[in-house]
């Protein structure tokens, strides 16, 4: 079905939808005409599909029936906004991708089980922002060796040698935002409080 056929099909259903809305409200054509300023004969022809619905007719009808315009014309519903990307295992870690756009920062939820052996530091292009959701995270960054708890955040240039994982024998769950082109997180500061007179 091409675009013009699809539009014609959508418009053909408007009349029946208008009639159902009016009947549901228990409103007569005469009363609806008074509410909208549209003649009774025009309303009757619209409901019967003999009059093409235009914006100047649909706007007052949407207002009278108290429904959004897209409901009158049967616009397709917005798809489910939830992201349903499959988790994957990477180097023993469970990685849940939370973004799917090709460019810009990428966001993951990562669950890291306790790991054996010495941490292997690595470097790569980009900038990383880590937020500890649960557990305790050890972050080695250059000469720094830091332990972080839930609610703590770290931000660093990934060209510095780094490693992160559980700080103890329990898994750690983190939110990771990585900008491969060096994009940094823009954290909006809280508004300044106005100080009253001393």
PDB file of C-alpha atoms in Angstrom:
ATOM      1  CA  UNK A   1       0.000   0.000   0.000  1.00  0.00           C
ATOM      2  CA  UNK A   2       1.505   3.359  -1.030  1.00  0.00           C
ATOM      3  CA  UNK A   3       1.283   6.566   1.057  1.00  0.00           C
ATOM      4  CA  UNK A   4      -1.771   7.980  -0.731  1.00  0.00           C
ATOM      5  CA  UNK A   5      -3.729   4.715  -0.263  1.00  0.00           C
ATOM      6  CA  UNK A   6      -2.714   4.599   3.402  1.00  0.00           C
ATOM      7  CA  UNK A   7      -3.895   8.201   3.965  1.00  0.00           C
ATOM      8  CA  UNK A   8      -7.207   7.472   2.182  1.00  0.00           C
ATOM      9  CA  UNK A   9      -7.686   4.373   4.351  1.00  0.00           C
ATOM     10  CA  UNK A  10      -7.042   6.351   7.581  1.00  0.00           C
ATOM     11  CA  UNK A  11      -9.418   9.160   6.521  1.00  0.00           C
ATOM     12  CA  UNK A  12     -12.137   6.654   5.602  1.00  0.00           C
ATOM     13  CA  UNK A  13     -12.251   5.472   9.230  1.00  0.00           C
ATOM     14  CA  UNK A  14     -12.583   8.957  10.750  1.00  0.00           C
ATOM     15  CA  UNK A  15     -16.371   9.160  10.234  1.00  0.00           C
ATOM     16  CA  UNK A  16     -17.130   5.993  12.166  1.00  0.00           C
ATOM     17  CA  UNK A  17     -14.757   7.067  14.934  1.00  0.00           C
ATOM     18  CA  UNK A  18     -16.492  10.472  15.216  1.00  0.00           C
ATOM     19  CA  UNK A  19     -19.904   8.820  15.431  1.00  0.00           C
ATOM     20  CA  UNK A  20     -18.752   6.390  18.147  1.00  0.00           C
ATOM     21  CA  UNK A  21     -17.262   9.245  20.191  1.00  0.00           C
ATOM     22  CA  UNK A  22     -20.443  11.296  19.931  1.00  0.00           C
ATOM     23  CA  UNK A  23     -22.674   8.329  20.873  1.00  0.00           C
ATOM     24  CA  UNK A  24     -20.415   7.443  23.792  1.00  0.00           C
ATOM     25  CA  UNK A  25     -20.877  10.983  25.109  1.00  0.00           C
ATOM     26  CA  UNK A  26     -24.635  10.800  24.497  1.00  0.00           C
ATOM     27  CA  UNK A  27     -24.571  14.014  22.431  1.00  0.00           C
ATOM     28  CA  UNK A  28     -26.957  14.782  19.548  1.00  0.00           C
ATOM     29  CA  UNK A  29     -25.808  16.226  16.220  1.00  0.00           C
ATOM     30  CA  UNK A  30     -27.729  19.405  17.079  1.00  0.00           C
ATOM     31  CA  UNK A  31     -25.868  19.839  20.364  1.00  0.00           C
ATOM     32  CA  UNK A  32     -22.494  19.026  18.775  1.00  0.00           C
ATOM     33  CA  UNK A  33     -23.181  21.600  16.068  1.00  0.00           C
ATOM     34  CA  UNK A  34     -23.820  24.201  18.794  1.00  0.00           C
ATOM     35  CA  UNK A  35     -20.585  23.188  20.632  1.00  0.00           C
ATOM     36  CA  UNK A  36     -18.361  23.300  17.560  1.00  0.00           C
ATOM     37  CA  UNK A  37     -19.948  25.868  15.245  1.00  0.00           C
ATOM     38  CA  UNK A  38     -20.027  23.219  12.488  1.00  0.00           C
ATOM     39  CA  UNK A  39     -23.390  22.785  10.767  1.00  0.00           C
ATOM     40  CA  UNK A  40     -25.472  19.711  11.569  1.00  0.00           C
ATOM     41  CA  UNK A  41     -25.501  18.618   7.915  1.00  0.00           C
ATOM     42  CA  UNK A  42     -21.670  18.840   7.700  1.00  0.00           C
ATOM     43  CA  UNK A  43     -21.329  16.777  10.894  1.00  0.00           C
ATOM     44  CA  UNK A  44     -23.778  14.179   9.537  1.00  0.00           C
ATOM     45  CA  UNK A  45     -21.850  13.928   6.228  1.00  0.00           C
ATOM     46  CA  UNK A  46     -18.534  13.662   8.117  1.00  0.00           C
ATOM     47  CA  UNK A  47     -19.832  10.772  10.232  1.00  0.00           C
ATOM     48  CA  UNK A  48     -21.244   9.034   7.149  1.00  0.00           C
ATOM     49  CA  UNK A  49     -17.895   9.348   5.353  1.00  0.00           C
ATOM     50  CA  UNK A  50     -19.404  11.611   2.657  1.00  0.00           C
ATOM     51  CA  UNK A  51     -17.332  14.642   3.682  1.00  0.00           C
ATOM     52  CA  UNK A  52     -13.531  14.624   3.727  1.00  0.00           C
ATOM     53  CA  UNK A  53     -12.271  15.476   7.228  1.00  0.00           C
ATOM     54  CA  UNK A  54     -10.111  18.601   7.262  1.00  0.00           C
ATOM     55  CA  UNK A  55      -8.046  20.110  10.061  1.00  0.00           C
ATOM     56  CA  UNK A  56     -10.485  23.014  10.507  1.00  0.00           C
ATOM     57  CA  UNK A  57     -13.290  20.494  11.128  1.00  0.00           C
ATOM     58  CA  UNK A  58     -11.289  18.032  13.231  1.00  0.00           C
ATOM     59  CA  UNK A  59      -9.732  20.544  15.647  1.00  0.00           C
ATOM     60  CA  UNK A  60     -13.045  21.801  17.114  1.00  0.00           C
ATOM     61  CA  UNK A  61     -14.368  18.208  17.198  1.00  0.00           C
ATOM     62  CA  UNK A  62     -11.296  17.000  19.101  1.00  0.00           C
ATOM     63  CA  UNK A  63     -11.823  19.839  21.560  1.00  0.00           C
ATOM     64  CA  UNK A  64     -15.543  19.107  21.951  1.00  0.00           C
ATOM     65  CA  UNK A  65     -14.940  15.369  22.501  1.00  0.00           C
ATOM     66  CA  UNK A  66     -11.883  16.115  24.685  1.00  0.00           C
ATOM     67  CA  UNK A  67      -9.616  13.699  22.830  1.00  0.00           C
ATOM     68  CA  UNK A  68      -6.229  14.266  21.167  1.00  0.00           C
ATOM     69  CA  UNK A  69      -6.362  14.931  17.437  1.00  0.00           C
ATOM     70  CA  UNK A  70      -4.299  11.817  16.687  1.00  0.00           C
ATOM     71  CA  UNK A  71      -6.979   9.699  18.395  1.00  0.00           C
ATOM     72  CA  UNK A  72      -9.623  11.162  16.051  1.00  0.00           C
ATOM     73  CA  UNK A  73      -7.661  10.267  12.945  1.00  0.00           C
ATOM     74  CA  UNK A  74      -6.403   6.946  14.324  1.00  0.00           C
ATOM     75  CA  UNK A  75      -2.719   7.799  14.172  1.00  0.00           C
ATOM     76  CA  UNK A  76      -0.569   4.746  14.856  1.00  0.00           C
ATOM     77  CA  UNK A  77       0.393   4.262  18.476  1.00  0.00           C
ATOM     78  CA  UNK A  78       3.912   5.165  19.469  1.00  0.00           C
ATOM     79  CA  UNK A  79       5.940   2.003  19.803  1.00  0.00           C
ATOM     80  CA  UNK A  80       7.045   0.521  23.091  1.00  0.00           C
ATOM     81  CA  UNK A  81       9.825   2.841  24.347  1.00  0.00           C
ATOM     82  CA  UNK A  82      11.536   0.128  26.377  1.00  0.00           C
ATOM     83  CA  UNK A  83      14.948  -0.953  25.124  1.00  0.00           C
ATOM     84  CA  UNK A  84      15.103  -4.720  24.785  1.00  0.00           C
ATOM     85  CA  UNK A  85      18.671  -5.431  23.796  1.00  0.00           C
ATOM     86  CA  UNK A  86      20.034  -8.857  24.681  1.00  0.00           C
ATOM     87  CA  UNK A  87      22.691  -9.129  27.382  1.00  0.00           C
ATOM     88  CA  UNK A  88      25.993 -10.643  26.383  1.00  0.00           C
ATOM     89  CA  UNK A  89      28.907 -12.167  28.244  1.00  0.00           C
ATOM     90  CA  UNK A  90      32.217 -10.379  27.745  1.00  0.00           C
ATOM     91  CA  UNK A  91      35.370 -11.602  29.530  1.00  0.00           C
ATOM     92  CA  UNK A  92      33.205 -13.299  32.179  1.00  0.00           C
ATOM     93  CA  UNK A  93      31.167 -10.130  32.770  1.00  0.00           C
ATOM     94  CA  UNK A  94      27.439  -9.809  31.989  1.00  0.00           C
ATOM     95  CA  UNK A  95      26.971  -6.723  29.819  1.00  0.00           C
ATOM     96  CA  UNK A  96      23.489  -5.280  29.222  1.00  0.00           C
ATOM     97  CA  UNK A  97      23.535  -2.648  26.426  1.00  0.00           C
ATOM     98  CA  UNK A  98      21.124   0.212  27.209  1.00  0.00           C
ATOM     99  CA  UNK A  99      21.653   2.239  24.025  1.00  0.00           C
ATOM    100  CA  UNK A 100      21.619   1.262  20.388  1.00  0.00           C
ATOM    101  CA  UNK A 101      22.513   4.416  18.464  1.00  0.00           C
ATOM    102  CA  UNK A 102      25.605   4.063  16.252  1.00  0.00           C
ATOM    103  CA  UNK A 103      27.353   7.280  17.353  1.00  0.00           C
ATOM    104  CA  UNK A 104      27.744   9.145  20.612  1.00  0.00           C
ATOM    105  CA  UNK A 105      28.215   7.715  24.091  1.00  0.00           C
ATOM    106  CA  UNK A 106      27.217   4.097  24.742  1.00  0.00           C
ATOM    107  CA  UNK A 107      25.580   3.023  27.993  1.00  0.00           C
ATOM    108  CA  UNK A 108      25.788  -0.406  29.611  1.00  0.00           C
ATOM    109  CA  UNK A 109      24.748  -2.025  32.843  1.00  0.00           C
ATOM    110  CA  UNK A 110      27.560  -4.403  33.791  1.00  0.00           C
ATOM    111  CA  UNK A 111      27.533  -7.176  36.400  1.00  0.00           C
ATOM    112  CA  UNK A 112      31.067  -8.251  37.283  1.00  0.00           C
ATOM    113  CA  UNK A 113      31.576 -11.453  39.307  1.00  0.00           C
ATOM    114  CA  UNK A 114      34.610 -11.820  41.575  1.00  0.00           C
ATOM    115  CA  UNK A 115      37.707 -12.348  39.429  1.00  0.00           C
ATOM    116  CA  UNK A 116      40.848 -14.384  40.122  1.00  0.00           C
ATOM    117  CA  UNK A 117      44.354 -13.269  39.370  1.00  0.00           C
ATOM    118  CA  UNK A 118      45.964  -9.886  39.040  1.00  0.00           C
ATOM    119  CA  UNK A 119      43.981  -7.105  37.302  1.00  0.00           C
ATOM    120  CA  UNK A 120      45.186  -6.465  33.734  1.00  0.00           C
ATOM    121  CA  UNK A 121      45.194  -2.723  33.091  1.00  0.00           C
ATOM    122  CA  UNK A 122      44.307  -1.560  29.583  1.00  0.00           C
ATOM    123  CA  UNK A 123      44.070   1.634  27.571  1.00  0.00           C
ATOM    124  CA  UNK A 124      41.882   2.701  24.657  1.00  0.00           C
ATOM    125  CA  UNK A 125      40.508   5.884  23.122  1.00  0.00           C
ATOM    126  CA  UNK A 126      37.626   7.586  24.843  1.00  0.00           C
ATOM    127  CA  UNK A 127      36.200   8.748  28.115  1.00  0.00           C
ATOM    128  CA  UNK A 128      34.416   6.613  30.722  1.00  0.00           C
ATOM    129  CA  UNK A 129      31.882   7.401  33.443  1.00  0.00           C
ATOM    130  CA  UNK A 130      31.138   4.688  36.024  1.00  0.00           C
ATOM    131  CA  UNK A 131      28.314   4.619  38.590  1.00  0.00           C
ATOM    132  CA  UNK A 132      28.229   1.882  41.234  1.00  0.00           C
ATOM    133  CA  UNK A 133      24.698   0.443  41.524  1.00  0.00           C
ATOM    134  CA  UNK A 134      25.418  -2.296  44.077  1.00  0.00           C
ATOM    135  CA  UNK A 135      28.388  -4.010  45.657  1.00  0.00           C
ATOM    136  CA  UNK A 136      31.855  -2.496  46.020  1.00  0.00           C
ATOM    137  CA  UNK A 137      34.007  -1.629  43.024  1.00  0.00           C
ATOM    138  CA  UNK A 138      37.771  -1.424  42.860  1.00  0.00           C
ATOM    139  CA  UNK A 139      39.076   1.047  40.291  1.00  0.00           C
ATOM    140  CA  UNK A 140      42.753   1.106  39.352  1.00  0.00           C
ATOM    141  CA  UNK A 141      43.553   4.211  37.345  1.00  0.00           C
ATOM    142  CA  UNK A 142      47.196   4.960  36.660  1.00  0.00           C
ATOM    143  CA  UNK A 143      48.807   5.179  40.131  1.00  0.00           C
ATOM    144  CA  UNK A 144      45.445   5.327  41.961  1.00  0.00           C
ATOM    145  CA  UNK A 145      43.782   2.299  43.573  1.00  0.00           C
ATOM    146  CA  UNK A 146      40.282   3.283  44.761  1.00  0.00           C
ATOM    147  CA  UNK A 147      37.397   1.382  46.372  1.00  0.00           C
ATOM    148  CA  UNK A 148      33.915   2.738  45.646  1.00  0.00           C
ATOM    149  CA  UNK A 149      30.464   1.905  47.048  1.00  0.00           C
ATOM    150  CA  UNK A 150      26.881   2.252  45.762  1.00  0.00           C
ATOM    151  CA  UNK A 151      26.045   5.743  44.521  1.00  0.00           C
ATOM    152  CA  UNK A 152      29.674   6.717  43.911  1.00  0.00           C
ATOM    153  CA  UNK A 153      30.812   7.895  40.503  1.00  0.00           C
ATOM    154  CA  UNK A 154      34.161   7.928  38.698  1.00  0.00           C
ATOM    155  CA  UNK A 155      35.003   9.701  35.442  1.00  0.00           C
ATOM    156  CA  UNK A 156      38.282   9.301  33.548  1.00  0.00           C
ATOM    157  CA  UNK A 157      40.131   9.428  30.252  1.00  0.00           C
ATOM    158  CA  UNK A 158      40.491   5.839  29.006  1.00  0.00           C
ATOM    159  CA  UNK A 159      43.910   6.505  27.471  1.00  0.00           C
ATOM    160  CA  UNK A 160      45.148   6.191  31.093  1.00  0.00           C
ATOM    161  CA  UNK A 161      45.886   2.571  32.091  1.00  0.00           C
ATOM    162  CA  UNK A 162      42.818   1.354  33.998  1.00  0.00           C
ATOM    163  CA  UNK A 163      40.892  -1.632  35.396  1.00  0.00           C
ATOM    164  CA  UNK A 164      37.691  -1.968  37.397  1.00  0.00           C
ATOM    165  CA  UNK A 165      35.956  -4.901  39.061  1.00  0.00           C
ATOM    166  CA  UNK A 166      34.748  -6.201  42.440  1.00  0.00           C
ATOM    167  CA  UNK A 167      36.631  -4.926  45.483  1.00  0.00           C
ATOM    168  CA  UNK A 168      35.880  -8.139  47.414  1.00  0.00           C
ATOM    169  CA  UNK A 169      34.422 -11.625  46.902  1.00  0.00           C
ATOM    170  CA  UNK A 170      30.973 -10.273  45.957  1.00  0.00           C
ATOM    171  CA  UNK A 171      29.801  -9.219  42.465  1.00  0.00           C
ATOM    172  CA  UNK A 172      29.600  -5.514  41.664  1.00  0.00           C
ATOM    173  CA  UNK A 173      26.902  -3.980  39.462  1.00  0.00           C
ATOM    174  CA  UNK A 174      27.718  -0.765  37.630  1.00  0.00           C
ATOM    175  CA  UNK A 175      26.359   1.624  35.045  1.00  0.00           C
ATOM    176  CA  UNK A 176      28.982   2.479  32.437  1.00  0.00           C
ATOM    177  CA  UNK A 177      28.844   5.350  29.946  1.00  0.00           C
ATOM    178  CA  UNK A 178      31.630   5.318  27.382  1.00  0.00           C
ATOM    179  CA  UNK A 179      32.307   7.966  24.751  1.00  0.00           C
ATOM    180  CA  UNK A 180      34.682   6.422  22.219  1.00  0.00           C
ATOM    181  CA  UNK A 181      35.434   9.826  20.703  1.00  0.00           C
ATOM    182  CA  UNK A 182      36.187  11.452  24.036  1.00  0.00           C
ATOM    183  CA  UNK A 183      32.636  12.698  24.730  1.00  0.00           C
ATOM    184  CA  UNK A 184      32.259  13.553  28.395  1.00  0.00           C
ATOM    185  CA  UNK A 185      29.164  13.397  30.586  1.00  0.00           C
ATOM    186  CA  UNK A 186      27.481  16.744  31.099  1.00  0.00           C
ATOM    187  CA  UNK A 187      26.281  16.710  34.676  1.00  0.00           C
ATOM    188  CA  UNK A 188      23.953  19.555  35.437  1.00  0.00           C
ATOM    189  CA  UNK A 189      24.745  21.215  38.727  1.00  0.00           C
ATOM    190  CA  UNK A 190      22.037  21.863  41.299  1.00  0.00           C
ATOM    191  CA  UNK A 191      20.780  25.455  41.284  1.00  0.00           C
ATOM    192  CA  UNK A 192      22.425  27.756  43.782  1.00  0.00           C
ATOM    193  CA  UNK A 193      20.447  28.379  46.889  1.00  0.00           C
ATOM    194  CA  UNK A 194      19.579  31.947  47.583  1.00  0.00           C
ATOM    195  CA  UNK A 195      20.930  33.009  50.919  1.00  0.00           C
ATOM    196  CA  UNK A 196      18.572  35.071  53.005  1.00  0.00           C
ATOM    197  CA  UNK A 197      19.698  37.981  55.094  1.00  0.00           C
ATOM    198  CA  UNK A 198      22.144  37.014  57.827  1.00  0.00           C
TER     199      UNK A 198
END
